[in-house]
């Protein structure tokens, strides 16, 4: 993903996974990118993870947040029980949930420490607010250059990114 690993020992840790039977990974991959781009640490477990495996990873890595996307499984009817079990296995962690099935029960879930996002922008705002080092569009971290990427703007205001390392006089 081209992201620099956070060297900050105080950076927040996010555990990302999809529930067992869930294969819709694109949103989770994008979430990992968003989280890492804000200089946080990501533990990415991927798709179709059995719930029983979460507590083991939680004990081992001690994440601050647990992120999952529930698009097709578990079903809307099963989500309250699923989230209660996930909350029990990740005691003291904030659960960050999104996905079609989760949105079907968003107003019916009343668990402390569970946040359900309707849009990726809501998650981005949450991560930004809870990051010790917010995303900086000029590629710097606390005023220090981190990579050789800069933002270029074309005439219609759309930003594009250019890797400038190794280029001289416009050549690649």
PDB file of N, CA, C and O in Angstrom, residues 105-153:
ATOM      1  N   UNK A 105     -29.327  -2.447  11.317  1.00  0.00           N
ATOM      2  CA  UNK A 105     -29.653  -2.517  12.752  1.00  0.00           C
ATOM      3  C   UNK A 105     -29.022  -1.381  13.550  1.00  0.00           C
ATOM      4  O   UNK A 105     -29.041  -1.396  14.777  1.00  0.00           O
ATOM      5  N   UNK A 106     -28.470  -0.385  12.865  1.00  0.00           N
ATOM      6  CA  UNK A 106     -27.752   0.707  13.535  1.00  0.00           C
ATOM      7  C   UNK A 106     -28.557   1.334  14.656  1.00  0.00           C
ATOM      8  O   UNK A 106     -28.043   1.564  15.747  1.00  0.00           O
ATOM      9  N   UNK A 107     -29.825   1.592  14.441  1.00  0.00           N
ATOM     10  CA  UNK A 107     -30.649   2.258  15.453  1.00  0.00           C
ATOM     11  C   UNK A 107     -31.137   1.313  16.543  1.00  0.00           C
ATOM     12  O   UNK A 107     -31.681   1.750  17.545  1.00  0.00           O
ATOM     13  N   UNK A 108     -30.937   0.016  16.360  1.00  0.00           N
ATOM     14  CA  UNK A 108     -31.397  -0.977  17.335  1.00  0.00           C
ATOM     15  C   UNK A 108     -30.292  -1.445  18.272  1.00  0.00           C
ATOM     16  O   UNK A 108     -30.567  -2.094  19.270  1.00  0.00           O
ATOM     17  N   UNK A 109     -29.053  -1.119  17.954  1.00  0.00           N
ATOM     18  CA  UNK A 109     -27.907  -1.556  18.759  1.00  0.00           C
ATOM     19  C   UNK A 109     -27.620  -0.499  19.825  1.00  0.00           C
ATOM     20  O   UNK A 109     -27.417   0.663  19.499  1.00  0.00           O
ATOM     21  N   UNK A 110     -27.596  -0.915  21.055  1.00  0.00           N
ATOM     22  CA  UNK A 110     -27.269   0.008  22.144  1.00  0.00           C
ATOM     23  C   UNK A 110     -26.215  -0.620  23.040  1.00  0.00           C
ATOM     24  O   UNK A 110     -26.470  -0.935  24.194  1.00  0.00           O
ATOM     25  N   UNK A 111     -25.025  -0.798  22.497  1.00  0.00           N
ATOM     26  CA  UNK A 111     -23.907  -1.334  23.254  1.00  0.00           C
ATOM     27  C   UNK A 111     -22.884  -0.228  23.450  1.00  0.00           C
ATOM     28  O   UNK A 111     -22.519   0.459  22.487  1.00  0.00           O
ATOM     29  N   UNK A 112     -22.418  -0.058  24.675  1.00  0.00           N
ATOM     30  CA  UNK A 112     -21.346   0.903  24.921  1.00  0.00           C
ATOM     31  C   UNK A 112     -20.095   0.453  24.191  1.00  0.00           C
ATOM     32  O   UNK A 112     -19.774  -0.732  24.153  1.00  0.00           O
ATOM     33  N   UNK A 113     -19.404   1.399  23.618  1.00  0.00           N
ATOM     34  CA  UNK A 113     -18.157   1.081  22.943  1.00  0.00           C
ATOM     35  C   UNK A 113     -18.316   0.517  21.550  1.00  0.00           C
ATOM     36  O   UNK A 113     -17.371  -0.038  21.000  1.00  0.00           O
ATOM     37  N   UNK A 114     -19.497   0.637  20.969  1.00  0.00           N
ATOM     38  CA  UNK A 114     -19.725   0.177  19.599  1.00  0.00           C
ATOM     39  C   UNK A 114     -20.151   1.387  18.767  1.00  0.00           C
ATOM     40  O   UNK A 114     -21.130   2.058  19.103  1.00  0.00           O
ATOM     41  N   UNK A 115     -19.410   1.664  17.717  1.00  0.00           N
ATOM     42  CA  UNK A 115     -19.742   2.757  16.808  1.00  0.00           C
ATOM     43  C   UNK A 115     -19.998   2.157  15.434  1.00  0.00           C
ATOM     44  O   UNK A 115     -19.169   1.407  14.921  1.00  0.00           O
ATOM     45  N   UNK A 116     -21.144   2.481  14.850  1.00  0.00           N
ATOM     46  CA  UNK A 116     -21.482   1.998  13.513  1.00  0.00           C
ATOM     47  C   UNK A 116     -21.453   3.188  12.561  1.00  0.00           C
ATOM     48  O   UNK A 116     -22.138   4.183  12.782  1.00  0.00           O
ATOM     49  N   UNK A 117     -20.635   3.079  11.514  1.00  0.00           N
ATOM     50  CA  UNK A 117     -20.469   4.144  10.537  1.00  0.00           C
ATOM     51  C   UNK A 117     -21.337   3.880   9.316  1.00  0.00           C
ATOM     52  O   UNK A 117     -21.304   2.789   8.757  1.00  0.00           O
ATOM     53  N   UNK A 118     -22.072   4.892   8.891  1.00  0.00           N
ATOM     54  CA  UNK A 118     -22.889   4.774   7.681  1.00  0.00           C
ATOM     55  C   UNK A 118     -22.074   5.095   6.430  1.00  0.00           C
ATOM     56  O   UNK A 118     -22.372   4.591   5.350  1.00  0.00           O
ATOM     57  N   UNK A 119     -21.044   5.928   6.565  1.00  0.00           N
ATOM     58  CA  UNK A 119     -20.238   6.364   5.415  1.00  0.00           C
ATOM     59  C   UNK A 119     -18.765   6.293   5.768  1.00  0.00           C
ATOM     60  O   UNK A 119     -18.382   6.455   6.928  1.00  0.00           O
ATOM     61  N   UNK A 120     -17.947   6.110   4.759  1.00  0.00           N
ATOM     62  CA  UNK A 120     -16.504   6.058   4.979  1.00  0.00           C
ATOM     63  C   UNK A 120     -15.991   7.389   5.521  1.00  0.00           C
ATOM     64  O   UNK A 120     -15.041   7.429   6.294  1.00  0.00           O
ATOM     65  N   UNK A 121     -16.658   8.487   5.176  1.00  0.00           N
ATOM     66  CA  UNK A 121     -16.240   9.794   5.693  1.00  0.00           C
ATOM     67  C   UNK A 121     -16.376   9.861   7.212  1.00  0.00           C
ATOM     68  O   UNK A 121     -15.585  10.527   7.871  1.00  0.00           O
ATOM     69  N   UNK A 122     -17.375   9.169   7.752  1.00  0.00           N
ATOM     70  CA  UNK A 122     -17.546   9.133   9.209  1.00  0.00           C
ATOM     71  C   UNK A 122     -16.375   8.399   9.859  1.00  0.00           C
ATOM     72  O   UNK A 122     -15.861   8.824  10.888  1.00  0.00           O
ATOM     73  N   UNK A 123     -15.957   7.320   9.237  1.00  0.00           N
ATOM     74  CA  UNK A 123     -14.818   6.588   9.775  1.00  0.00           C
ATOM     75  C   UNK A 123     -13.542   7.406   9.662  1.00  0.00           C
ATOM     76  O   UNK A 123     -12.724   7.436  10.576  1.00  0.00           O
ATOM     77  N   UNK A 124     -13.374   8.067   8.521  1.00  0.00           N
ATOM     78  CA  UNK A 124     -12.195   8.910   8.331  1.00  0.00           C
ATOM     79  C   UNK A 124     -12.134  10.000   9.403  1.00  0.00           C
ATOM     80  O   UNK A 124     -11.064  10.258   9.962  1.00  0.00           O
ATOM     81  N   UNK A 125     -13.263  10.613   9.694  1.00  0.00           N
ATOM     82  CA  UNK A 125     -13.315  11.653  10.724  1.00  0.00           C
ATOM     83  C   UNK A 125     -12.970  11.072  12.095  1.00  0.00           C
ATOM     84  O   UNK A 125     -12.236  11.692  12.872  1.00  0.00           O
ATOM     85  N   UNK A 126     -13.485   9.870  12.384  1.00  0.00           N
ATOM     86  CA  UNK A 126     -13.184   9.231  13.668  1.00  0.00           C
ATOM     87  C   UNK A 126     -11.681   8.971  13.790  1.00  0.00           C
ATOM     88  O   UNK A 126     -11.067   9.298  14.803  1.00  0.00           O
ATOM     89  N   UNK A 127     -11.092   8.383  12.761  1.00  0.00           N
ATOM     90  CA  UNK A 127      -9.666   8.062  12.798  1.00  0.00           C
ATOM     91  C   UNK A 127      -8.844   9.331  12.925  1.00  0.00           C
ATOM     92  O   UNK A 127      -7.893   9.392  13.710  1.00  0.00           O
ATOM     93  N   UNK A 128      -9.209  10.351  12.174  1.00  0.00           N
ATOM     94  CA  UNK A 128      -8.497  11.632  12.245  1.00  0.00           C
ATOM     95  C   UNK A 128      -8.558  12.209  13.657  1.00  0.00           C
ATOM     96  O   UNK A 128      -7.554  12.653  14.209  1.00  0.00           O
ATOM     97  N   UNK A 129      -9.746  12.178  14.248  1.00  0.00           N
ATOM     98  CA  UNK A 129      -9.943  12.732  15.589  1.00  0.00           C
ATOM     99  C   UNK A 129      -9.157  11.957  16.647  1.00  0.00           C
ATOM    100  O   UNK A 129      -8.690  12.537  17.619  1.00  0.00           O
ATOM    101  N   UNK A 130      -8.987  10.664  16.454  1.00  0.00           N
ATOM    102  CA  UNK A 130      -8.319   9.827  17.446  1.00  0.00           C
ATOM    103  C   UNK A 130      -6.861   9.526  17.117  1.00  0.00           C
ATOM    104  O   UNK A 130      -6.236   8.694  17.758  1.00  0.00           O
ATOM    105  N   UNK A 131      -6.317  10.206  16.124  1.00  0.00           N
ATOM    106  CA  UNK A 131      -4.920  10.008  15.752  1.00  0.00           C
ATOM    107  C   UNK A 131      -4.053  11.030  16.456  1.00  0.00           C
ATOM    108  O   UNK A 131      -4.420  12.195  16.570  1.00  0.00           O
ATOM    109  N   UNK A 132      -2.894  10.578  16.884  1.00  0.00           N
ATOM    110  CA  UNK A 132      -1.960  11.502  17.517  1.00  0.00           C
ATOM    111  C   UNK A 132      -1.238  12.346  16.484  1.00  0.00           C
ATOM    112  O   UNK A 132      -0.776  13.430  16.774  1.00  0.00           O
ATOM    113  N   UNK A 133      -1.129  11.816  15.260  1.00  0.00           N
ATOM    114  CA  UNK A 133      -0.473  12.537  14.183  1.00  0.00           C
ATOM    115  C   UNK A 133      -1.395  12.532  12.977  1.00  0.00           C
ATOM    116  O   UNK A 133      -1.350  11.614  12.163  1.00  0.00           O
ATOM    117  N   UNK A 134      -2.249  13.537  12.856  1.00  0.00           N
ATOM    118  CA  UNK A 134      -3.207  13.573  11.744  1.00  0.00           C
ATOM    119  C   UNK A 134      -2.519  13.563  10.385  1.00  0.00           C
ATOM    120  O   UNK A 134      -1.363  13.926  10.251  1.00  0.00           O
ATOM    121  N   UNK A 135      -3.287  13.153   9.398  1.00  0.00           N
ATOM    122  CA  UNK A 135      -2.819  13.107   8.016  1.00  0.00           C
ATOM    123  C   UNK A 135      -2.427  14.494   7.571  1.00  0.00           C
ATOM    124  O   UNK A 135      -3.114  15.472   7.836  1.00  0.00           O
ATOM    125  N   UNK A 136      -1.298  14.583   6.887  1.00  0.00           N
ATOM    126  CA  UNK A 136      -0.808  15.852   6.396  1.00  0.00           C
ATOM    127  C   UNK A 136      -0.625  15.718   4.888  1.00  0.00           C
ATOM    128  O   UNK A 136       0.159  14.892   4.436  1.00  0.00           O
ATOM    129  N   UNK A 137      -1.339  16.504   4.124  1.00  0.00           N
ATOM    130  CA  UNK A 137      -1.334  16.362   2.670  1.00  0.00           C
ATOM    131  C   UNK A 137      -0.028  16.732   1.999  1.00  0.00           C
ATOM    132  O   UNK A 137       0.180  16.441   0.854  1.00  0.00           O
ATOM    133  N   UNK A 138       0.913  17.347   2.724  1.00  0.00           N
ATOM    134  CA  UNK A 138       2.180  17.689   2.080  1.00  0.00           C
ATOM    135  C   UNK A 138       3.248  16.628   2.312  1.00  0.00           C
ATOM    136  O   UNK A 138       4.395  16.837   2.003  1.00  0.00           O
ATOM    137  N   UNK A 139       2.853  15.483   2.867  1.00  0.00           N
ATOM    138  CA  UNK A 139       3.805  14.393   3.033  1.00  0.00           C
ATOM    139  C   UNK A 139       4.729  14.573   4.216  1.00  0.00           C
ATOM    140  O   UNK A 139       5.744  13.911   4.316  1.00  0.00           O
ATOM    141  N   UNK A 140       4.396  15.464   5.130  1.00  0.00           N
ATOM    142  CA  UNK A 140       5.289  15.665   6.264  1.00  0.00           C
ATOM    143  C   UNK A 140       4.640  15.205   7.550  1.00  0.00           C
ATOM    144  O   UNK A 140       3.433  15.094   7.666  1.00  0.00           O
ATOM    145  N   UNK A 141       5.478  14.908   8.496  1.00  0.00           N
ATOM    146  CA  UNK A 141       5.053  14.491   9.818  1.00  0.00           C
ATOM    147  C   UNK A 141       5.814  15.362  10.797  1.00  0.00           C
ATOM    148  O   UNK A 141       7.036  15.301  10.862  1.00  0.00           O
ATOM    149  N   UNK A 142       5.089  16.207  11.501  1.00  0.00           N
ATOM    150  CA  UNK A 142       5.728  17.145  12.425  1.00  0.00           C
ATOM    151  C   UNK A 142       6.801  17.983  11.727  1.00  0.00           C
ATOM    152  O   UNK A 142       7.863  18.224  12.271  1.00  0.00           O
ATOM    153  N   UNK A 143       6.514  18.383  10.501  1.00  0.00           N
ATOM    154  CA  UNK A 143       7.419  19.254   9.768  1.00  0.00           C
ATOM    155  C   UNK A 143       8.580  18.546   9.086  1.00  0.00           C
ATOM    156  O   UNK A 143       9.399  19.181   8.460  1.00  0.00           O
ATOM    157  N   UNK A 144       8.686  17.216   9.210  1.00  0.00           N
ATOM    158  CA  UNK A 144       9.776  16.479   8.582  1.00  0.00           C
ATOM    159  C   UNK A 144       9.259  15.747   7.353  1.00  0.00           C
ATOM    160  O   UNK A 144       8.226  15.109   7.406  1.00  0.00           O
ATOM    161  N   UNK A 145       9.999  15.821   6.267  1.00  0.00           N
ATOM    162  CA  UNK A 145       9.602  15.141   5.041  1.00  0.00           C
ATOM    163  C   UNK A 145       9.660  13.633   5.247  1.00  0.00           C
ATOM    164  O   UNK A 145      10.643  13.110   5.718  1.00  0.00           O
ATOM    165  N   UNK A 146       8.556  12.917   4.920  1.00  0.00           N
ATOM    166  CA  UNK A 146       8.491  11.476   5.129  1.00  0.00           C
ATOM    167  C   UNK A 146       8.681  10.683   3.848  1.00  0.00           C
ATOM    168  O   UNK A 146       9.113   9.562   3.892  1.00  0.00           O
ATOM    169  N   UNK A 147       8.295  11.220   2.722  1.00  0.00           N
ATOM    170  CA  UNK A 147       8.480  10.524   1.456  1.00  0.00           C
ATOM    171  C   UNK A 147       8.607  11.566   0.363  1.00  0.00           C
ATOM    172  O   UNK A 147       8.621  12.745   0.631  1.00  0.00           O
ATOM    173  N   UNK A 148       8.705  11.125  -0.842  1.00  0.00           N
ATOM    174  CA  UNK A 148       8.909  12.048  -1.945  1.00  0.00           C
ATOM    175  C   UNK A 148       7.650  12.237  -2.763  1.00  0.00           C
ATOM    176  O   UNK A 148       7.702  12.323  -3.974  1.00  0.00           O
ATOM    177  N   UNK A 149       6.520  12.287  -2.119  1.00  0.00           N
ATOM    178  CA  UNK A 149       5.258  12.483  -2.817  1.00  0.00           C
ATOM    179  C   UNK A 149       4.799  13.921  -2.599  1.00  0.00           C
ATOM    180  O   UNK A 149       4.856  14.432  -1.510  1.00  0.00           O
ATOM    181  N   UNK A 150       4.345  14.525  -3.658  1.00  0.00           N
ATOM    182  CA  UNK A 150       3.795  15.870  -3.522  1.00  0.00           C
ATOM    183  C   UNK A 150       2.468  15.926  -4.262  1.00  0.00           C
ATOM    184  O   UNK A 150       2.203  15.123  -5.146  1.00  0.00           O
ATOM    185  N   UNK A 151       1.645  16.875  -3.894  1.00  0.00           N
ATOM    186  CA  UNK A 151       0.349  17.034  -4.538  1.00  0.00           C
ATOM    187  C   UNK A 151       0.495  18.063  -5.651  1.00  0.00           C
ATOM    188  O   UNK A 151       1.024  19.144  -5.448  1.00  0.00           O
ATOM    189  N   UNK A 152       0.014  17.686  -6.791  1.00  0.00           N
ATOM    190  CA  UNK A 152      -0.027  18.598  -7.927  1.00  0.00           C
ATOM    191  C   UNK A 152      -1.489  18.868  -8.234  1.00  0.00           C
ATOM    192  O   UNK A 152      -2.326  17.990  -8.112  1.00  0.00           O
ATOM    193  N   UNK A 153      -1.819  20.044  -8.628  1.00  0.00           N
ATOM    194  CA  UNK A 153      -3.208  20.367  -8.921  1.00  0.00           C
ATOM    195  C   UNK A 153      -3.325  20.755 -10.379  1.00  0.00           C
ATOM    196  O   UNK A 153      -2.529  21.543 -10.881  1.00  0.00           O
TER     197      UNK A 153
END
